[in-house]
Amino acid sequence: MSSNRKPRDKRMSIEEVVGSLESGMTIGIGGWGPRRKPMALVRAIYNSDLTDLTIVSWGGADVGLLARAGKIRKLVYAFVSLDSVPLEPNFQRARQSASIPEVVELDEGMFQTGLRAAAQRLPFLPMRAGLGSDVLVNNSWIKTVTSPYDEGHGHEELVAVPALKLDVALVHLNRADQHGNASYLGPDPYFDDLFAMAADKTYLSVEEVVDTAGLTVDTPVQRLLLSRMMVSGVVETPNGAHFTTCTPDYERDERFQRAYAAAASGSDEDWQAFHDRFLAGDEASYQAAVQAFTEENAK
Amino acid sequence: MSDYTRADVCAAAIADAFSEDGEIFASPMGLLPTLGVRLARLTSNPDLVISDGESVFLGGTPPLGGKDVVEGWIPFRRVFDVVAYGKRHVMMGATQVDRHGNQNISAIGPFAQPKRQLLGSRGAPGNTVNNRTSYWVPKHSSRVFVEQVDIVSGVGPARAESAGTAASRFNDIHRIVSNLGVLDMGGADHTMRLVSVHPGVTVDEVVAATGFALEVPAEVPVTREPSYEELLLIREMLDPKGLRFKEVPND
């Protein structure tokens, strides 16, 4: 029995989270495209010795960075985009050079359904999406299932969307307490709760760790997306979703994103320079370099 | 007000694609489709449910990029619910679209190693077997209108049919609007057919810019001109900055 009779304190450092991961793991990354991505954790994986990862993501620069670093053995996605830069240059580069050994491109709704199946501990869930499309041709391991019911249209043959079971989910939210209860303050929860429930372990990074009472002092209870029973570790990483959005704490850093995209679609030297300036160090040195970049460009 | 532009014609043609939808979620991808949907809501179909393209349903009809009264919440997860629910008409882009109405936004070339990786299939496979789907092509050319798409993201009627009842029940490829004309899937065996050519465009031009044998009826009407009211709404209210000309330049 713990002495203070409170739930566990799950605060961890970025290094502790990444140190607990293993090569070959299946890692789901929350957020959506260039929005509320756990970028501090992604940057630390980019800089780690981890290899052969299976990455499951509605992709943005998380996928681009990990692809560029050669970390991905298998990629599961429905799209990869930076929105204001429609195509992710590092992802494009990886695909066009076939450097990701296994590629699973799903329909967006199938992706959600796969997470739902895993979250419900089901092997699959049925849906229409995918039928007739090349998603089922390019992923011939995805099966269909015949409905046992005839609703007047015969026994429909539906896609048996396989569960997207994750070893680990990484998500970034606005606020959490030290136990892992967490809220999103922006307009969209994305699918972070589904990622958490589809995973054996979930590591949560947040802009700010507050007292449990502070979570609902000025925020409706409906904004609490994650319960501590879904969360293994909490990392406080201010600006940790940079350069993606973390509304209302901050919006996307468009100027930085353009610099990233330019480096990613440029020469090897261009990328090396970007890497050396921003990515080679730890999170604190990244944030310092971003601050210097911002000040430089404000002049 | 006869000095309408091609972009205005496209906006009105897109609006017409949504005019008979009733009270459903109109889900436009990109600028001209958004303009057209908002135009429809202010003219032919005030019941349309529209969003800010992010996470809320809008109670009014703001200009492009504008805000309005919020009448509902539509985060990404609920978009998928509405896709399956079916009360939705999406107008998507198409990097390639073929004679059978199959659409590709995934990649150009072989999937294993594309010549050019695009976005990925996004929601196209699910959209096309669940709710009404239209396509918007701002540059009608034989690079877009191809004999056969490299990767089938959006599913045309023939593919849906051969995939079975579950795929074909709700498959409804409604219109393809381009900068040159309006097309639909009303040709023989549900192939693509020319419905109208925009003012100033000839049938031959459309045929030459299409990389497959397009069904061309004996009489091809001219796409209707935007009305005085529509031009006023487009110019003064919905797109006073002329953002539409970035997508469809003034010729």
Short mmCIF file of N, CA, C and O in Angstrom, two decimals, chain A residues 32 35 58 77-81 83 86-87 91-92 95-98 103-110 112 116 127-135 137-139 151 153-154 156-158 184 187-194 225, chain B residues 53-56 73-78 80-81 84 102 105-107 110-130 149-156 159-160 163-167 169-170:
data_model
loop_
_atom_site.label_atom_id
_atom_site.label_comp_id
_atom_site.label_asym_id
_atom_site.label_seq_id
_atom_site.Cartn_x
_atom_site.Cartn_y
_atom_site.Cartn_z
N TRP A 32 -3.16 14.22 -35.52
CA TRP A 32 -3.76 14.07 -36.86
C TRP A 32 -2.94 14.91 -37.83
O TRP A 32 -2.96 16.14 -37.72
N ARG A 35 -1.19 18.07 -36.64
CA ARG A 35 -1.91 18.60 -35.48
C ARG A 35 -1.66 17.77 -34.22
O ARG A 35 -1.81 16.55 -34.24
N TRP A 58 -1.91 8.62 -38.36
CA TRP A 58 -2.47 9.56 -39.32
C TRP A 58 -1.36 10.58 -39.50
O TRP A 58 -1.20 11.49 -38.70
N TYR A 77 -0.81 3.78 -42.42
CA TYR A 77 -1.28 5.15 -42.51
C TYR A 77 -2.48 5.22 -43.45
O TYR A 77 -2.74 4.26 -44.20
N ALA A 78 -3.18 6.34 -43.43
CA ALA A 78 -4.22 6.60 -44.43
C ALA A 78 -3.83 7.79 -45.30
O ALA A 78 -4.29 7.93 -46.42
N PHE A 79 -3.01 8.66 -44.71
CA PHE A 79 -2.44 9.79 -45.45
C PHE A 79 -1.24 10.27 -44.67
O PHE A 79 -1.11 9.98 -43.47
N VAL A 80 -0.38 11.01 -45.36
CA VAL A 80 0.70 11.73 -44.67
C VAL A 80 0.72 13.13 -45.26
O VAL A 80 0.89 13.29 -46.47
N SER A 81 0.49 14.14 -44.44
CA SER A 81 0.38 15.51 -44.96
C SER A 81 0.75 16.53 -43.90
O SER A 81 0.60 16.29 -42.71
N ASP A 83 -0.61 19.60 -44.40
CA ASP A 83 -1.72 20.55 -44.67
C ASP A 83 -1.31 21.76 -45.51
O ASP A 83 -1.58 21.78 -46.69
N PRO A 86 1.08 20.37 -48.68
CA PRO A 86 0.21 19.19 -48.80
C PRO A 86 0.95 17.85 -48.71
O PRO A 86 0.49 16.94 -48.04
N LEU A 87 2.11 17.74 -49.36
CA LEU A 87 2.81 16.46 -49.39
C LEU A 87 4.04 16.52 -48.49
O LEU A 87 4.81 17.49 -48.53
N PHE A 91 8.46 11.76 -46.33
CA PHE A 91 7.62 10.57 -46.61
C PHE A 91 7.66 10.25 -48.10
O PHE A 91 7.85 9.09 -48.50
N GLN A 92 7.50 11.28 -48.94
CA GLN A 92 7.54 11.08 -50.38
C GLN A 92 8.85 10.44 -50.81
O GLN A 92 8.90 9.50 -51.59
N ARG A 95 8.99 6.82 -49.84
CA ARG A 95 8.14 5.98 -50.68
C ARG A 95 8.73 5.83 -52.08
O ARG A 95 8.72 4.75 -52.66
N GLN A 96 9.24 6.94 -52.63
CA GLN A 96 9.72 6.92 -54.01
C GLN A 96 11.04 6.18 -54.14
O GLN A 96 11.43 5.77 -55.23
N SER A 97 11.74 5.99 -53.01
CA SER A 97 12.96 5.18 -53.05
C SER A 97 12.70 3.80 -52.44
O SER A 97 13.63 3.02 -52.25
N ALA A 98 11.44 3.52 -52.13
CA ALA A 98 11.04 2.22 -51.57
C ALA A 98 11.89 1.84 -50.36
O ALA A 98 12.27 0.69 -50.19
N VAL A 103 4.54 -1.40 -46.42
CA VAL A 103 3.67 -0.22 -46.44
C VAL A 103 2.22 -0.66 -46.44
O VAL A 103 1.79 -1.43 -47.30
N VAL A 104 1.45 -0.18 -45.46
CA VAL A 104 0.02 -0.51 -45.37
C VAL A 104 -0.77 0.79 -45.45
O VAL A 104 -0.83 1.54 -44.47
N GLU A 105 -1.32 1.07 -46.63
CA GLU A 105 -2.11 2.29 -46.80
C GLU A 105 -3.59 1.92 -46.68
O GLU A 105 -4.10 1.12 -47.47
N LEU A 106 -4.25 2.48 -45.68
CA LEU A 106 -5.66 2.19 -45.42
C LEU A 106 -6.52 3.40 -45.74
O LEU A 106 -6.02 4.51 -45.86
N ASP A 107 -7.81 3.18 -45.83
CA ASP A 107 -8.78 4.26 -45.80
C ASP A 107 -8.82 4.84 -44.38
O ASP A 107 -8.61 4.12 -43.40
N GLU A 108 -9.11 6.14 -44.27
CA GLU A 108 -9.13 6.79 -42.95
C GLU A 108 -10.10 6.15 -41.97
O GLU A 108 -9.80 5.96 -40.79
N GLY A 109 -11.29 5.85 -42.48
CA GLY A 109 -12.30 5.22 -41.62
C GLY A 109 -11.88 3.81 -41.21
O GLY A 109 -12.14 3.38 -40.08
N MET A 110 -11.20 3.09 -42.12
CA MET A 110 -10.69 1.76 -41.77
C MET A 110 -9.68 1.86 -40.64
O MET A 110 -9.63 1.01 -39.75
N GLN A 112 -9.55 4.11 -38.27
CA GLN A 112 -10.27 4.31 -37.02
C GLN A 112 -10.90 2.99 -36.56
O GLN A 112 -10.86 2.64 -35.37
N ARG A 116 -10.46 0.89 -33.17
CA ARG A 116 -11.62 0.53 -32.36
C ARG A 116 -11.62 -0.96 -32.05
O ARG A 116 -11.91 -1.36 -30.92
N MET A 127 -16.85 -3.29 -41.86
CA MET A 127 -17.30 -2.02 -42.43
C MET A 127 -17.27 -2.09 -43.96
O MET A 127 -16.74 -3.04 -44.53
N ARG A 128 -17.84 -1.06 -44.59
CA ARG A 128 -17.87 -1.04 -46.05
C ARG A 128 -16.57 -0.52 -46.66
O ARG A 128 -16.18 -0.91 -47.76
N ALA A 129 -15.94 0.42 -45.96
CA ALA A 129 -14.79 1.12 -46.54
C ALA A 129 -13.71 0.13 -46.98
O ALA A 129 -13.36 -0.78 -46.22
N GLY A 130 -13.19 0.34 -48.17
CA GLY A 130 -12.15 -0.52 -48.69
C GLY A 130 -12.67 -1.39 -49.82
O GLY A 130 -11.94 -1.71 -50.76
N LEU A 131 -13.95 -1.77 -49.76
CA LEU A 131 -14.54 -2.63 -50.79
C LEU A 131 -14.37 -1.99 -52.17
O LEU A 131 -14.67 -0.81 -52.35
N GLY A 132 -13.89 -2.77 -53.11
CA GLY A 132 -13.76 -2.29 -54.48
C GLY A 132 -12.53 -1.44 -54.74
O GLY A 132 -12.19 -1.18 -55.88
N SER A 133 -11.85 -1.00 -53.68
CA SER A 133 -10.69 -0.12 -53.86
C SER A 133 -9.39 -0.92 -53.85
O SER A 133 -9.37 -2.10 -53.50
N ASP A 134 -8.31 -0.26 -54.24
CA ASP A 134 -7.00 -0.94 -54.23
C ASP A 134 -6.43 -1.11 -52.83
O ASP A 134 -5.38 -1.74 -52.68
N VAL A 135 -7.10 -0.55 -51.81
CA VAL A 135 -6.66 -0.83 -50.44
C VAL A 135 -6.70 -2.34 -50.21
O VAL A 135 -5.78 -2.91 -49.60
N VAL A 137 -6.53 -4.56 -52.64
CA VAL A 137 -5.62 -5.20 -53.60
C VAL A 137 -4.18 -5.12 -53.08
O VAL A 137 -3.44 -6.10 -53.09
N ASN A 138 -3.80 -3.92 -52.60
CA ASN A 138 -2.43 -3.73 -52.12
C ASN A 138 -2.19 -4.33 -50.74
O ASN A 138 -1.05 -4.43 -50.30
N ASN A 139 -3.24 -4.67 -50.05
CA ASN A 139 -3.14 -5.34 -48.75
C ASN A 139 -3.98 -6.61 -48.81
O ASN A 139 -5.03 -6.71 -48.15
N GLU A 151 -30.51 -8.55 -44.47
CA GLU A 151 -31.42 -7.44 -44.19
C GLU A 151 -32.21 -7.04 -45.43
O GLU A 151 -32.65 -5.91 -45.56
N HIS A 153 -30.85 -7.43 -48.52
CA HIS A 153 -29.89 -7.19 -49.59
C HIS A 153 -28.97 -8.39 -49.76
O HIS A 153 -27.85 -8.25 -50.23
N GLY A 154 -29.41 -9.54 -49.32
CA GLY A 154 -28.55 -10.71 -49.33
C GLY A 154 -27.60 -10.66 -48.15
O GLY A 154 -27.68 -9.77 -47.29
N GLU A 156 -24.48 -9.59 -47.01
CA GLU A 156 -23.46 -8.64 -47.49
C GLU A 156 -22.06 -9.10 -47.14
O GLU A 156 -21.81 -9.58 -46.02
N GLU A 157 -21.16 -8.89 -48.09
CA GLU A 157 -19.76 -9.21 -47.84
C GLU A 157 -19.02 -7.92 -47.49
O GLU A 157 -18.91 -7.02 -48.32
N LEU A 158 -18.58 -7.82 -46.26
CA LEU A 158 -17.99 -6.58 -45.73
C LEU A 158 -16.50 -6.77 -45.46
O LEU A 158 -16.02 -7.90 -45.35
N TYR A 184 -7.93 17.62 -23.51
CA TYR A 184 -7.57 18.38 -24.70
C TYR A 184 -8.38 19.66 -24.65
O TYR A 184 -9.56 19.65 -24.29
N PRO A 187 -10.13 22.17 -30.52
CA PRO A 187 -11.45 21.87 -31.08
C PRO A 187 -11.71 20.39 -31.31
O PRO A 187 -12.84 19.99 -31.48
N ASP A 188 -10.67 19.58 -31.33
CA ASP A 188 -10.84 18.20 -31.80
C ASP A 188 -10.05 17.23 -30.92
O ASP A 188 -8.86 17.45 -30.69
N PRO A 189 -10.69 16.18 -30.44
CA PRO A 189 -9.93 15.19 -29.64
C PRO A 189 -9.04 14.30 -30.49
O PRO A 189 -8.22 13.57 -29.97
N TYR A 190 -9.22 14.37 -31.83
CA TYR A 190 -8.60 13.40 -32.73
C TYR A 190 -8.96 11.99 -32.24
O TYR A 190 -10.12 11.76 -31.88
N PHE A 191 -7.99 11.09 -32.15
CA PHE A 191 -8.35 9.71 -31.79
C PHE A 191 -7.45 9.21 -30.66
O PHE A 191 -7.21 8.01 -30.53
N ASP A 192 -6.97 10.13 -29.85
CA ASP A 192 -5.94 9.78 -28.87
C ASP A 192 -6.41 8.76 -27.85
O ASP A 192 -5.63 7.93 -27.38
N ASP A 193 -7.70 8.81 -27.48
CA ASP A 193 -8.22 7.81 -26.54
C ASP A 193 -8.24 6.43 -27.18
O ASP A 193 -7.95 5.42 -26.52
N LEU A 194 -8.56 6.39 -28.48
CA LEU A 194 -8.55 5.09 -29.18
C LEU A 194 -7.13 4.53 -29.27
O LEU A 194 -6.91 3.34 -29.08
N LEU A 225 -10.16 13.49 -21.85
CA LEU A 225 -10.19 12.46 -22.88
C LEU A 225 -9.58 11.15 -22.39
O LEU A 225 -10.03 10.08 -22.73
N GLY B 53 -14.80 23.12 -42.19
CA GLY B 53 -13.72 22.30 -42.73
C GLY B 53 -12.82 21.78 -41.63
O GLY B 53 -11.86 21.06 -41.90
N GLU B 54 -13.11 22.14 -40.38
CA GLU B 54 -12.28 21.70 -39.26
C GLU B 54 -13.11 20.86 -38.29
O GLU B 54 -13.02 19.64 -38.31
N SER B 55 -13.92 21.51 -37.47
CA SER B 55 -14.54 20.75 -36.40
C SER B 55 -15.93 21.23 -35.99
O SER B 55 -16.49 20.68 -35.06
N VAL B 56 -16.47 22.26 -36.66
CA VAL B 56 -17.82 22.71 -36.27
C VAL B 56 -18.74 22.85 -37.48
O VAL B 56 -18.30 23.17 -38.59
N TRP B 73 -21.04 20.09 -33.69
CA TRP B 73 -19.63 19.69 -33.51
C TRP B 73 -19.35 18.53 -34.45
O TRP B 73 -20.06 17.52 -34.42
N ILE B 74 -18.35 18.68 -35.29
CA ILE B 74 -18.02 17.63 -36.24
C ILE B 74 -16.50 17.41 -36.29
O ILE B 74 -15.83 17.70 -37.29
N PRO B 75 -15.94 16.95 -35.16
CA PRO B 75 -14.51 16.60 -35.19
C PRO B 75 -14.31 15.40 -36.12
O PRO B 75 -15.28 14.77 -36.54
N PHE B 76 -13.06 15.09 -36.45
CA PHE B 76 -12.78 14.05 -37.44
C PHE B 76 -13.50 12.73 -37.13
O PHE B 76 -14.02 12.08 -38.02
N ARG B 77 -13.52 12.35 -35.86
CA ARG B 77 -14.13 11.06 -35.53
C ARG B 77 -15.61 11.03 -35.90
O ARG B 77 -16.13 10.00 -36.28
N ARG B 78 -16.28 12.19 -35.79
CA ARG B 78 -17.70 12.20 -36.13
C ARG B 78 -17.93 12.30 -37.63
O ARG B 78 -19.00 11.93 -38.12
N PHE B 80 -16.39 10.42 -39.70
CA PHE B 80 -16.49 9.01 -40.09
C PHE B 80 -17.84 8.42 -39.73
O PHE B 80 -18.37 7.56 -40.43
N ASP B 81 -18.41 8.87 -38.62
CA ASP B 81 -19.75 8.42 -38.25
C ASP B 81 -20.77 8.84 -39.31
O ASP B 81 -21.65 8.07 -39.67
N ALA B 84 -20.59 6.83 -42.57
CA ALA B 84 -21.28 5.55 -42.47
C ALA B 84 -22.79 5.74 -42.39
O ALA B 84 -23.56 4.93 -42.91
N ASN B 102 -13.29 5.68 -61.44
CA ASN B 102 -12.34 5.40 -60.36
C ASN B 102 -11.43 6.60 -60.19
O ASN B 102 -11.04 7.22 -61.18
N ILE B 105 -5.87 9.38 -55.52
CA ILE B 105 -5.14 10.45 -54.82
C ILE B 105 -4.00 9.84 -54.00
O ILE B 105 -3.42 10.48 -53.15
N SER B 106 -3.70 8.56 -54.29
CA SER B 106 -2.73 7.83 -53.47
C SER B 106 -1.30 8.03 -53.98
O SER B 106 -0.44 8.52 -53.24
N ALA B 107 -1.05 7.66 -55.21
CA ALA B 107 0.31 7.73 -55.75
C ALA B 107 0.25 7.55 -57.25
O ALA B 107 -0.67 6.93 -57.77
N PRO B 110 3.61 2.57 -59.87
CA PRO B 110 3.31 1.35 -59.11
C PRO B 110 3.30 1.63 -57.60
O PRO B 110 4.12 2.40 -57.10
N PHE B 111 2.38 0.98 -56.90
CA PHE B 111 2.25 1.26 -55.46
C PHE B 111 3.52 0.89 -54.69
O PHE B 111 3.90 1.59 -53.74
N ALA B 112 4.19 -0.19 -55.11
CA ALA B 112 5.37 -0.65 -54.38
C ALA B 112 6.48 0.39 -54.37
O ALA B 112 7.18 0.57 -53.37
N GLN B 113 6.63 1.08 -55.49
CA GLN B 113 7.61 2.17 -55.56
C GLN B 113 7.06 3.23 -56.52
O GLN B 113 7.38 3.23 -57.71
N PRO B 114 6.27 4.15 -55.97
CA PRO B 114 5.62 5.13 -56.84
C PRO B 114 6.63 6.07 -57.48
O PRO B 114 7.68 6.35 -56.91
N LYS B 115 6.26 6.54 -58.67
CA LYS B 115 7.05 7.61 -59.29
C LYS B 115 6.86 8.88 -58.47
O LYS B 115 7.77 9.68 -58.29
N ARG B 116 5.63 9.06 -58.01
CA ARG B 116 5.33 10.22 -57.18
C ARG B 116 4.31 9.82 -56.12
O ARG B 116 3.19 9.43 -56.44
N GLN B 117 4.74 9.90 -54.88
CA GLN B 117 3.84 9.61 -53.77
C GLN B 117 2.95 10.83 -53.52
O GLN B 117 3.42 11.95 -53.42
N LEU B 118 1.64 10.60 -53.45
CA LEU B 118 0.71 11.69 -53.15
C LEU B 118 0.27 11.56 -51.69
O LEU B 118 1.02 11.06 -50.86
N LEU B 119 -0.95 12.00 -51.41
CA LEU B 119 -1.39 12.06 -50.01
C LEU B 119 -1.56 10.69 -49.35
O LEU B 119 -1.37 10.53 -48.16
N GLY B 120 -1.96 9.70 -50.15
CA GLY B 120 -2.51 8.48 -49.57
C GLY B 120 -4.00 8.47 -49.90
O GLY B 120 -4.55 9.48 -50.32
N SER B 121 -4.65 7.35 -49.70
CA SER B 121 -6.03 7.22 -50.16
C SER B 121 -7.04 8.02 -49.33
O SER B 121 -8.19 8.16 -49.71
N ARG B 122 -6.56 8.54 -48.18
CA ARG B 122 -7.44 9.34 -47.30
C ARG B 122 -8.78 8.62 -47.12
O ARG B 122 -8.83 7.43 -46.90
N GLY B 123 -9.89 9.37 -47.24
CA GLY B 123 -11.20 8.74 -47.00
C GLY B 123 -11.90 8.29 -48.26
O GLY B 123 -13.07 7.89 -48.21
N ALA B 124 -11.19 8.34 -49.41
CA ALA B 124 -11.86 8.06 -50.69
C ALA B 124 -12.49 6.66 -50.76
O ALA B 124 -13.63 6.54 -51.22
N PRO B 125 -11.80 5.61 -50.31
CA PRO B 125 -12.44 4.29 -50.41
C PRO B 125 -13.76 4.24 -49.62
O PRO B 125 -14.75 3.72 -50.13
N GLY B 126 -13.76 4.80 -48.43
CA GLY B 126 -14.96 4.78 -47.60
C GLY B 126 -16.05 5.70 -48.11
O GLY B 126 -17.23 5.35 -48.10
N ASN B 127 -15.66 6.90 -48.54
CA ASN B 127 -16.65 7.84 -49.08
C ASN B 127 -17.46 7.20 -50.20
O ASN B 127 -18.69 7.29 -50.24
N THR B 128 -16.75 6.59 -51.14
CA THR B 128 -17.39 6.16 -52.38
C THR B 128 -18.30 4.94 -52.20
O THR B 128 -19.13 4.69 -53.07
N VAL B 129 -18.14 4.19 -51.13
CA VAL B 129 -19.07 3.07 -50.91
C VAL B 129 -20.10 3.39 -49.83
O VAL B 129 -20.92 2.54 -49.48
N ASN B 130 -20.07 4.64 -49.33
CA ASN B 130 -21.01 5.00 -48.26
C ASN B 130 -21.93 6.16 -48.57
O ASN B 130 -23.06 6.20 -48.13
N VAL B 149 -6.80 4.55 -63.82
CA VAL B 149 -6.02 5.17 -62.73
C VAL B 149 -4.95 4.19 -62.24
O VAL B 149 -5.13 2.97 -62.33
N ASP B 150 -3.83 4.70 -61.76
CA ASP B 150 -2.75 3.82 -61.28
C ASP B 150 -3.17 3.08 -60.01
O ASP B 150 -2.84 1.92 -59.82
N ILE B 151 -3.84 3.79 -59.11
CA ILE B 151 -4.28 3.19 -57.85
C ILE B 151 -5.72 3.63 -57.61
O ILE B 151 -6.03 4.82 -57.71
N VAL B 152 -6.59 2.69 -57.34
CA VAL B 152 -8.00 3.02 -57.13
C VAL B 152 -8.20 3.43 -55.66
O VAL B 152 -8.20 2.58 -54.77
N SER B 153 -8.35 4.73 -55.44
CA SER B 153 -8.70 5.23 -54.11
C SER B 153 -10.21 5.30 -54.02
O SER B 153 -10.84 4.58 -53.25
N GLY B 154 -10.82 6.19 -54.82
CA GLY B 154 -12.27 6.28 -54.91
C GLY B 154 -12.78 5.24 -55.90
O GLY B 154 -12.19 5.01 -56.95
N VAL B 155 -13.90 4.59 -55.54
CA VAL B 155 -14.40 3.44 -56.27
C VAL B 155 -15.53 3.86 -57.22
O VAL B 155 -16.53 4.41 -56.77
N GLY B 156 -15.35 3.60 -58.51
CA GLY B 156 -16.39 3.88 -59.49
C GLY B 156 -17.44 2.78 -59.51
O GLY B 156 -17.28 1.74 -58.86
N ARG B 159 -16.44 -1.04 -60.47
CA ARG B 159 -15.67 -1.70 -59.40
C ARG B 159 -16.57 -2.01 -58.20
O ARG B 159 -16.44 -3.07 -57.58
N ALA B 160 -17.43 -1.06 -57.86
CA ALA B 160 -18.34 -1.28 -56.73
C ALA B 160 -19.25 -2.47 -57.00
O ALA B 160 -19.44 -3.35 -56.15
N ALA B 163 -17.57 -5.72 -56.62
CA ALA B 163 -17.20 -6.03 -55.23
C ALA B 163 -18.41 -6.49 -54.42
O ALA B 163 -18.27 -6.88 -53.26
N GLY B 164 -19.60 -6.44 -55.01
CA GLY B 164 -20.78 -6.98 -54.32
C GLY B 164 -21.73 -5.92 -53.82
O GLY B 164 -21.45 -4.72 -53.87
N THR B 165 -22.85 -6.39 -53.31
CA THR B 165 -23.93 -5.50 -52.87
C THR B 165 -23.49 -4.51 -51.80
O THR B 165 -23.89 -3.34 -51.82
N ALA B 166 -22.67 -4.96 -50.86
CA ALA B 166 -22.26 -4.07 -49.76
C ALA B 166 -21.49 -2.86 -50.30
O ALA B 166 -21.57 -1.77 -49.73
N ALA B 167 -20.79 -3.06 -51.42
CA ALA B 167 -20.02 -1.96 -52.01
C ALA B 167 -20.89 -1.11 -52.92
O ALA B 167 -20.69 0.10 -53.03
N ARG B 169 -24.38 -0.80 -52.96
CA ARG B 169 -25.66 -0.27 -52.44
C ARG B 169 -25.68 1.24 -52.36
O ARG B 169 -26.65 1.89 -52.70
N PHE B 170 -24.61 1.81 -51.84
CA PHE B 170 -24.59 3.26 -51.60
C PHE B 170 -23.58 3.99 -52.48
O PHE B 170 -23.32 5.16 -52.28
#
